[in-house]
mmCIF file of C-alpha atoms in Angstrom:
data_model
loop_
_atom_site.group_PDB
_atom_site.id
_atom_site.type_symbol
_atom_site.label_atom_id
_atom_site.label_comp_id
_atom_site.label_asym_id
_atom_site.label_seq_id
_atom_site.Cartn_x
_atom_site.Cartn_y
_atom_site.Cartn_z
ATOM 1 C CA UNK A 254 -125.613 13.249 -74.908
ATOM 2 C CA UNK A 255 -125.815 17.204 -74.521
ATOM 3 C CA UNK A 256 -124.033 19.394 -74.748
ATOM 4 C CA UNK A 257 -123.999 19.598 -70.827
ATOM 5 C CA UNK A 258 -123.344 15.890 -70.397
ATOM 6 C CA UNK A 259 -119.796 15.886 -72.689
ATOM 7 C CA UNK A 260 -118.693 18.460 -70.497
ATOM 8 C CA UNK A 261 -120.116 16.890 -67.394
ATOM 9 C CA UNK A 262 -118.492 14.046 -68.505
ATOM 10 C CA UNK A 263 -115.238 14.992 -70.007
ATOM 11 C CA UNK A 264 -114.571 17.087 -66.413
ATOM 12 C CA UNK A 265 -115.348 14.006 -64.351
ATOM 13 C CA UNK A 266 -112.934 11.907 -66.484
ATOM 14 C CA UNK A 267 -110.109 15.413 -66.613
ATOM 15 C CA UNK A 268 -110.188 15.474 -62.057
ATOM 16 C CA UNK A 269 -109.302 11.575 -62.297
ATOM 17 C CA UNK A 270 -107.011 11.917 -63.932
ATOM 18 C CA UNK A 271 -104.916 14.571 -62.108
ATOM 19 C CA UNK A 272 -105.805 12.210 -58.794
ATOM 20 C CA UNK A 273 -103.709 9.529 -60.062
ATOM 21 C CA UNK A 274 -101.082 11.900 -62.664
ATOM 22 C CA UNK A 275 -101.072 13.664 -58.713
ATOM 23 C CA UNK A 276 -100.654 10.495 -56.643
ATOM 24 C CA UNK A 277 -98.285 8.477 -58.916
ATOM 25 C CA UNK A 278 -95.652 11.348 -58.601
ATOM 26 C CA UNK A 279 -94.770 12.127 -55.917
ATOM 27 C CA UNK A 280 -92.556 11.217 -53.094
ATOM 28 C CA UNK A 281 -94.428 8.913 -51.136
ATOM 29 C CA UNK A 282 -94.629 8.379 -46.580
ATOM 30 C CA UNK A 283 -95.180 5.285 -44.777
ATOM 31 C CA UNK A 284 -96.190 7.432 -41.888
ATOM 32 C CA UNK A 285 -99.772 5.754 -40.409
ATOM 33 C CA UNK A 286 -101.730 2.677 -40.987
ATOM 34 C CA UNK A 287 -104.834 3.787 -43.898
ATOM 35 C CA UNK A 288 -107.526 1.548 -44.595
ATOM 36 C CA UNK A 289 -109.440 1.991 -47.906
ATOM 37 C CA UNK A 290 -112.654 0.924 -49.048
ATOM 38 C CA UNK A 291 -115.800 1.325 -49.852
ATOM 39 C CA UNK A 292 -117.121 3.232 -47.640
ATOM 40 C CA UNK A 293 -121.224 2.702 -48.201
ATOM 41 C CA UNK A 294 -123.585 4.201 -45.603
ATOM 42 C CA UNK A 295 -126.299 2.116 -47.521
ATOM 43 C CA UNK A 296 -124.743 -1.507 -47.685
ATOM 44 C CA UNK A 297 -123.956 -2.795 -44.147
ATOM 45 C CA UNK A 298 -121.275 -5.751 -45.685
ATOM 46 C CA UNK A 299 -119.474 -2.756 -46.620
ATOM 47 C CA UNK A 300 -119.352 -0.751 -44.231
ATOM 48 C CA UNK A 301 -118.091 -3.879 -41.887
ATOM 49 C CA UNK A 302 -115.770 -5.858 -44.332
ATOM 50 C CA UNK A 303 -112.852 -3.616 -43.624
ATOM 51 C CA UNK A 304 -110.674 -4.387 -40.911
ATOM 52 C CA UNK A 305 -110.245 -0.523 -39.302
ATOM 53 C CA UNK A 306 -113.338 -2.126 -37.467
ATOM 54 C CA UNK A 307 -110.895 -5.041 -36.287
ATOM 55 C CA UNK A 308 -107.387 -3.801 -35.213
ATOM 56 C CA UNK A 309 -106.269 -1.172 -32.362
ATOM 57 C CA UNK A 310 -103.362 -0.634 -35.254
ATOM 58 C CA UNK A 311 -105.158 1.110 -37.627
ATOM 59 C CA UNK A 312 -106.405 3.852 -35.649
ATOM 60 C CA UNK A 313 -107.105 6.701 -38.437
ATOM 61 C CA UNK A 314 -110.884 7.132 -39.994
ATOM 62 C CA UNK A 315 -111.314 4.737 -43.109
ATOM 63 C CA UNK A 316 -110.815 5.870 -46.657
ATOM 64 C CA UNK A 317 -113.383 6.267 -49.004
ATOM 65 C CA UNK A 318 -112.361 4.226 -51.993
ATOM 66 C CA UNK A 319 -114.650 6.975 -54.553
ATOM 67 C CA UNK A 320 -113.756 10.264 -53.139
ATOM 68 C CA UNK A 321 -110.714 10.717 -55.335
ATOM 69 C CA UNK A 322 -113.226 11.425 -57.873
ATOM 70 C CA UNK A 323 -115.535 13.461 -55.184
ATOM 71 C CA UNK A 324 -116.065 16.830 -56.875
ATOM 72 C CA UNK A 325 -115.098 18.809 -54.233
ATOM 73 C CA UNK A 326 -111.448 19.704 -53.907
ATOM 74 C CA UNK A 327 -111.186 19.761 -50.789
ATOM 75 C CA UNK A 328 -112.028 15.883 -50.573
ATOM 76 C CA UNK A 329 -110.581 14.687 -53.401
ATOM 77 C CA UNK A 330 -106.923 16.823 -51.893
ATOM 78 C CA UNK A 331 -107.449 15.356 -49.162
ATOM 79 C CA UNK A 332 -107.645 11.684 -50.577
ATOM 80 C CA UNK A 333 -104.722 12.464 -52.418
ATOM 81 C CA UNK A 334 -102.328 13.719 -49.203
ATOM 82 C CA UNK A 335 -103.577 10.798 -47.164
ATOM 83 C CA UNK A 336 -102.507 7.990 -49.308
ATOM 84 C CA UNK A 337 -99.143 9.656 -50.590
ATOM 85 C CA UNK A 338 -98.350 9.680 -46.672
ATOM 86 C CA UNK A 339 -99.312 6.783 -45.613
ATOM 87 C CA UNK A 340 -99.171 3.045 -45.742
ATOM 88 C CA UNK A 341 -102.417 1.264 -47.278
ATOM 89 C CA UNK A 342 -104.465 -1.265 -46.659
ATOM 90 C CA UNK A 343 -106.808 -1.824 -49.394
ATOM 91 C CA UNK A 344 -110.255 -3.252 -48.664
ATOM 92 C CA UNK A 345 -112.162 -5.585 -47.912
ATOM 93 C CA UNK A 346 -114.754 -6.249 -50.486
ATOM 94 C CA UNK A 347 -115.405 -6.550 -53.914
ATOM 95 C CA UNK A 348 -113.170 -4.090 -55.623
ATOM 96 C CA UNK A 349 -111.327 -6.119 -58.043
ATOM 97 C CA UNK A 350 -113.194 -6.141 -61.595
ATOM 98 C CA UNK A 351 -115.783 -4.121 -61.366
ATOM 99 C CA UNK A 352 -115.568 -0.769 -63.720
ATOM 100 C CA UNK A 353 -116.472 1.627 -60.458
ATOM 101 C CA UNK A 354 -113.117 0.805 -58.369
ATOM 102 C CA UNK A 355 -110.965 -0.308 -61.964
ATOM 103 C CA UNK A 356 -109.020 2.998 -62.054
ATOM 104 C CA UNK A 357 -108.278 2.920 -58.463
ATOM 105 C CA UNK A 358 -106.875 0.030 -58.089
ATOM 106 C CA UNK A 359 -104.886 0.533 -60.197
ATOM 107 C CA UNK A 360 -103.977 3.418 -59.651
ATOM 108 C CA UNK A 361 -102.472 0.944 -55.913
ATOM 109 C CA UNK A 362 -100.552 -1.645 -58.354
ATOM 110 C CA UNK A 363 -98.849 0.688 -60.268
ATOM 111 C CA UNK A 364 -98.276 2.587 -57.339
ATOM 112 C CA UNK A 365 -96.645 -0.566 -55.572
ATOM 113 C CA UNK A 366 -94.358 -1.172 -58.887
ATOM 114 C CA UNK A 367 -93.263 2.895 -59.185
ATOM 115 C CA UNK A 368 -92.880 2.833 -55.245
ATOM 116 C CA UNK A 369 -91.747 0.021 -53.717
ATOM 117 C CA UNK A 370 -90.826 1.109 -51.135
ATOM 118 C CA UNK A 371 -94.673 2.588 -50.568
ATOM 119 C CA UNK A 372 -96.137 -0.586 -48.519
ATOM 120 C CA UNK A 373 -99.497 -1.556 -49.575
ATOM 121 C CA UNK A 374 -101.519 -4.638 -48.477
ATOM 122 C CA UNK A 375 -104.576 -6.671 -49.901
ATOM 123 C CA UNK A 376 -106.812 -7.214 -46.734
ATOM 124 C CA UNK A 377 -110.053 -9.420 -48.271
ATOM 125 C CA UNK A 378 -110.689 -7.446 -51.538
ATOM 126 C CA UNK A 379 -112.178 -10.372 -54.856
ATOM 127 C CA UNK A 380 -113.937 -10.277 -57.980
ATOM 128 C CA UNK A 381 -117.123 -8.537 -58.427
ATOM 129 C CA UNK A 382 -118.026 -8.524 -61.958
ATOM 130 C CA UNK A 383 -121.397 -8.214 -63.303
ATOM 131 C CA UNK A 384 -121.259 -9.930 -66.545
ATOM 132 C CA UNK A 385 -123.566 -12.753 -66.188
ATOM 133 C CA UNK A 386 -120.824 -14.699 -69.630
ATOM 134 C CA UNK A 387 -118.604 -14.633 -66.383
ATOM 135 C CA UNK A 388 -120.264 -16.388 -63.311
ATOM 136 C CA UNK A 389 -118.223 -19.016 -62.413
ATOM 137 C CA UNK A 390 -116.247 -18.616 -65.342
ATOM 138 C CA UNK A 391 -114.496 -15.432 -64.178
ATOM 139 C CA UNK A 392 -110.353 -16.452 -64.644
ATOM 140 C CA UNK A 393 -108.326 -13.420 -63.119
ATOM 141 C CA UNK A 394 -108.606 -10.626 -62.242
ATOM 142 C CA UNK A 395 -108.066 -7.411 -63.519
ATOM 143 C CA UNK A 396 -104.567 -6.449 -61.797
ATOM 144 C CA UNK A 397 -102.004 -8.058 -61.013
ATOM 145 C CA UNK A 398 -102.372 -8.713 -57.570
ATOM 146 C CA UNK A 399 -98.804 -10.306 -57.037
ATOM 147 C CA UNK A 400 -97.140 -6.809 -56.685
ATOM 148 C CA UNK A 401 -97.778 -6.534 -54.081
ATOM 149 C CA UNK A 402 -96.478 -7.386 -51.084
ATOM 150 C CA UNK A 403 -98.994 -8.836 -49.227
ATOM 151 C CA UNK A 404 -102.238 -9.445 -50.775
ATOM 152 C CA UNK A 405 -105.352 -11.078 -49.433
ATOM 153 C CA UNK A 406 -108.400 -12.302 -51.547
ATOM 154 C CA UNK A 407 -110.811 -13.726 -50.459
ATOM 155 C CA UNK A 408 -111.271 -16.026 -53.871
ATOM 156 C CA UNK A 409 -110.331 -19.429 -52.939
ATOM 157 C CA UNK A 410 -109.200 -20.245 -55.572
ATOM 158 C CA UNK A 411 -107.265 -16.858 -57.718
ATOM 159 C CA UNK A 412 -104.336 -15.846 -57.158
ATOM 160 C CA UNK A 413 -103.083 -14.351 -54.009
ATOM 161 C CA UNK A 414 -103.152 -15.627 -49.987
ATOM 162 C CA UNK A 415 -107.077 -16.775 -49.202
ATOM 163 C CA UNK A 416 -108.127 -15.036 -47.043
ATOM 164 C CA UNK A 417 -112.093 -14.150 -47.068
ATOM 165 C CA UNK A 418 -113.960 -10.990 -44.766
ATOM 166 C CA UNK A 419 -112.408 -9.953 -41.778
ATOM 167 C CA UNK A 420 -116.182 -9.647 -40.885
ATOM 168 C CA UNK A 421 -116.017 -12.792 -39.280
ATOM 169 C CA UNK A 422 -114.100 -11.177 -36.458
ATOM 170 C CA UNK A 423 -116.992 -9.058 -34.466
ATOM 171 C CA UNK A 424 -117.820 -10.097 -31.984
ATOM 172 C CA UNK A 425 -121.969 -10.211 -32.870
ATOM 173 C CA UNK A 426 -121.379 -13.694 -33.666
ATOM 174 C CA UNK A 427 -120.125 -14.978 -31.025
ATOM 175 C CA UNK A 428 -123.822 -14.734 -29.528
ATOM 176 C CA UNK A 429 -127.148 -17.669 -30.016
ATOM 177 C CA UNK A 430 -129.295 -17.306 -31.398
ATOM 178 C CA UNK A 431 -132.767 -18.536 -31.180
ATOM 179 C CA UNK A 432 -134.160 -20.106 -34.822
ATOM 180 C CA UNK A 433 -138.048 -19.260 -35.489
ATOM 181 C CA UNK A 434 -138.395 -19.296 -38.971
ATOM 182 C CA UNK A 435 -137.688 -22.562 -41.584
ATOM 183 C CA UNK A 436 -136.962 -19.786 -44.430
ATOM 184 C CA UNK A 437 -135.314 -16.644 -44.462
ATOM 185 C CA UNK A 438 -135.513 -14.025 -47.196
ATOM 186 C CA UNK A 439 -132.692 -11.297 -47.270
ATOM 187 C CA UNK A 440 -132.260 -8.708 -50.345
ATOM 188 C CA UNK A 441 -129.885 -7.127 -51.709
ATOM 189 C CA UNK A 442 -130.772 -3.907 -51.209
ATOM 190 C CA UNK A 443 -131.569 -2.541 -54.897
ATOM 191 C CA UNK A 444 -133.574 -6.445 -55.254
ATOM 192 C CA UNK A 445 -134.875 -5.190 -52.286
ATOM 193 C CA UNK A 446 -137.064 -2.053 -54.951
ATOM 194 C CA UNK A 447 -138.143 -4.312 -57.390
ATOM 195 C CA UNK A 448 -141.744 -5.388 -55.474
ATOM 196 C CA UNK A 449 -142.136 -7.610 -59.113
ATOM 197 C CA UNK A 450 -139.504 -10.202 -57.179
ATOM 198 C CA UNK A 451 -140.403 -9.602 -53.904
ATOM 199 C CA UNK A 452 -144.171 -10.333 -54.323
ATOM 200 C CA UNK A 453 -142.857 -13.428 -54.935
ATOM 201 C CA UNK A 454 -141.998 -14.243 -50.808
ATOM 202 C CA UNK A 455 -145.008 -12.371 -49.919
ATOM 203 C CA UNK A 456 -145.699 -15.120 -47.417
ATOM 204 C CA UNK A 457 -142.259 -15.392 -45.873
ATOM 205 C CA UNK A 458 -140.599 -13.108 -43.397
ATOM 206 C CA UNK A 459 -137.937 -10.963 -45.407
ATOM 207 C CA UNK A 460 -135.184 -8.079 -45.099
ATOM 208 C CA UNK A 461 -132.556 -6.320 -47.170
ATOM 209 C CA UNK A 462 -128.425 -5.759 -46.324
ATOM 210 C CA UNK A 463 -129.640 -2.069 -46.025
ATOM 211 C CA UNK A 464 -131.384 -2.414 -42.361
ATOM 212 C CA UNK A 465 -128.348 -2.440 -39.502
ATOM 213 C CA UNK A 466 -125.939 -4.783 -38.373
ATOM 214 C CA UNK A 467 -127.517 -6.688 -35.294
ATOM 215 C CA UNK A 468 -130.555 -6.718 -37.293
ATOM 216 C CA UNK A 469 -129.536 -8.706 -40.331
ATOM 217 C CA UNK A 470 -127.315 -11.017 -37.537
ATOM 218 C CA UNK A 471 -130.591 -11.698 -35.819
ATOM 219 C CA UNK A 472 -132.703 -12.788 -38.996
ATOM 220 C CA UNK A 473 -130.246 -14.637 -40.371
ATOM 221 C CA UNK A 474 -129.709 -16.563 -37.124
ATOM 222 C CA UNK A 475 -133.268 -17.086 -36.708
ATOM 223 C CA UNK A 476 -133.532 -18.602 -39.837
ATOM 224 C CA UNK A 477 -132.751 -21.864 -40.616
ATOM 225 C CA UNK A 478 -132.663 -21.241 -44.102
ATOM 226 C CA UNK A 479 -131.337 -18.584 -45.875
ATOM 227 C CA UNK A 480 -132.349 -16.953 -49.490
ATOM 228 C CA UNK A 481 -130.122 -13.843 -51.126
ATOM 229 C CA UNK A 482 -128.613 -12.240 -53.326
ATOM 230 C CA UNK A 483 -126.353 -10.043 -50.896
ATOM 231 C CA UNK A 484 -122.524 -11.542 -51.247
ATOM 232 C CA UNK A 485 -122.484 -11.345 -46.923
ATOM 233 C CA UNK A 486 -125.053 -12.641 -45.932
ATOM 234 C CA UNK A 487 -124.723 -15.360 -47.844
ATOM 235 C CA UNK A 488 -121.539 -15.225 -45.697
ATOM 236 C CA UNK A 489 -122.912 -14.605 -42.106
ATOM 237 C CA UNK A 490 -125.256 -16.988 -42.796
ATOM 238 C CA UNK A 491 -122.159 -20.065 -42.891
ATOM 239 C CA UNK A 492 -120.333 -18.484 -40.379
ATOM 240 C CA UNK A 493 -123.913 -19.412 -38.712
ATOM 241 C CA UNK A 494 -124.328 -22.963 -40.064
ATOM 242 C CA UNK A 495 -127.181 -22.123 -41.972
ATOM 243 C CA UNK A 496 -128.008 -23.436 -45.316
ATOM 244 C CA UNK A 497 -128.033 -20.688 -47.982
ATOM 245 C CA UNK A 498 -129.403 -20.376 -51.184
ATOM 246 C CA UNK A 499 -127.506 -17.690 -53.897
ATOM 247 C CA UNK A 500 -129.828 -15.601 -56.391
ATOM 248 C CA UNK A 501 -126.156 -14.303 -58.039
ATOM 249 C CA UNK A 502 -125.593 -10.530 -59.079
ATOM 250 C CA UNK A 503 -122.128 -10.764 -59.332
ATOM 251 C CA UNK A 504 -119.481 -13.527 -60.386
ATOM 252 C CA UNK A 505 -118.382 -12.124 -56.408
ATOM 253 C CA UNK A 506 -120.447 -15.747 -55.169
ATOM 254 C CA UNK A 507 -118.968 -18.090 -57.231
ATOM 255 C CA UNK A 508 -115.451 -18.361 -55.547
ATOM 256 C CA UNK A 509 -115.630 -18.685 -51.287
ATOM 257 C CA UNK A 510 -114.152 -21.923 -50.827
ATOM 258 C CA UNK A 511 -117.967 -22.916 -49.301
ATOM 259 C CA UNK A 512 -120.550 -23.884 -51.663
ATOM 260 C CA UNK A 513 -124.284 -22.589 -51.556
ATOM 261 C CA UNK A 514 -127.178 -23.991 -54.054
ATOM 262 C CA UNK A 515 -127.301 -21.236 -57.119
ATOM 263 C CA UNK A 516 -130.841 -20.721 -58.380
ATOM 264 C CA UNK A 517 -133.100 -18.623 -59.216
ATOM 265 C CA UNK A 518 -135.789 -16.421 -57.370
ATOM 266 C CA UNK A 519 -138.217 -18.113 -59.138
ATOM 267 C CA UNK A 520 -136.512 -21.568 -57.918
ATOM 268 C CA UNK A 521 -134.543 -20.162 -55.068
ATOM 269 C CA UNK A 522 -137.820 -22.471 -52.461
ATOM 270 C CA UNK A 523 -137.847 -25.690 -53.762
ATOM 271 C CA UNK A 524 -134.088 -25.713 -53.843
ATOM 272 C CA UNK A 525 -133.952 -24.758 -50.263
ATOM 273 C CA UNK A 526 -134.252 -28.735 -49.786
ATOM 274 C CA UNK A 527 -130.844 -28.845 -51.964
ATOM 275 C CA UNK A 528 -129.038 -26.282 -49.170
ATOM 276 C CA UNK A 529 -126.614 -27.577 -46.579
ATOM 277 C CA UNK A 530 -124.911 -26.501 -43.867
ATOM 278 C CA UNK A 531 -121.510 -26.363 -42.925
ATOM 279 C CA UNK A 532 -119.822 -26.268 -39.637
ATOM 280 C CA UNK A 533 -116.078 -24.532 -38.711
ATOM 281 C CA UNK A 534 -116.853 -22.053 -41.282
ATOM 282 C CA UNK A 535 -116.308 -19.249 -38.161
ATOM 283 C CA UNK A 536 -113.488 -20.364 -35.866
ATOM 284 C CA UNK A 537 -111.463 -21.233 -39.521
ATOM 285 C CA UNK A 538 -112.408 -17.888 -40.871
ATOM 286 C CA UNK A 539 -111.364 -16.102 -37.860
ATOM 287 C CA UNK A 540 -108.071 -18.324 -37.917
ATOM 288 C CA UNK A 541 -107.348 -17.823 -40.674
ATOM 289 C CA UNK A 542 -107.874 -13.494 -40.458
ATOM 290 C CA UNK A 543 -105.709 -13.483 -37.072
ATOM 291 C CA UNK A 544 -102.299 -15.349 -38.859
ATOM 292 C CA UNK A 545 -102.503 -12.745 -42.024
ATOM 293 C CA UNK A 546 -103.346 -10.094 -39.255
ATOM 294 C CA UNK A 547 -99.957 -11.147 -37.292
ATOM 295 C CA UNK A 548 -98.410 -11.397 -40.673
ATOM 296 C CA UNK A 549 -99.697 -8.213 -42.160
ATOM 297 C CA UNK A 550 -98.808 -5.622 -39.101
ATOM 298 C CA UNK A 551 -95.438 -7.468 -38.320
ATOM 299 C CA UNK A 552 -94.744 -6.240 -42.307
ATOM 300 C CA UNK A 553 -96.308 -2.689 -41.923
ATOM 301 C CA UNK A 554 -94.443 -1.416 -39.140
ATOM 302 C CA UNK A 555 -91.871 -2.925 -39.476
#
């Protein structure tokens, strides 16, 4: 590694440590409600998995969970100021057991323990490890969700209260869609760049999770069966009672209450024959989130 890269890495590590130290060692306040999540502009699932989209009680802009390490000190200091002074809703999305979010989630865990008066809620977060040996075998989260006063996790068989992704509340799922194709392929945006994978499905309609929400939901709605390696395509397909085959790229697919067929891109078309659809998932997920919301806002506003 070059001296320049070593210096850059050391500087980045120092920035992270400083941010964490400043947050943990300041008096905490509970002013407004701030939603912190992965505000990714290229992944429609990341965008719509945040509760601020669906509840007027959260009347401020979301805070990007990655801004704690931003090179721009103004953005970084805004992150510190927002976290220190406000009530926090962390989530949704695959923020647990993922290296890119580990320091932030440990920060919130320590913040909850060190400042018990601080109001922090986890909403619809889930595990998201890329370690293939853990696919279907992950035993515990990398933070103790029980240290938070209220913790809703989207993983059905893990600790925390089961709260599936809040995106089920989007009104687009109230619409009816005409089925015009038997099998639709919906890639994760990174997979969509892999020509050797995409070419295997040259005779099938395709999209990816970096499209806009309406286009993606209309694509799902027009398909009888979906093949995907996107968590939210899997989830939204089940909300719309579609048959789903998943090619997993993370542990996150394995703990949803309703199971897809797990496959590979090579075998996915054939495995569509094994897929089944589930009824009532949309109503169930909405009811869980609305009940959870009542508890969350009662706590945060008390």
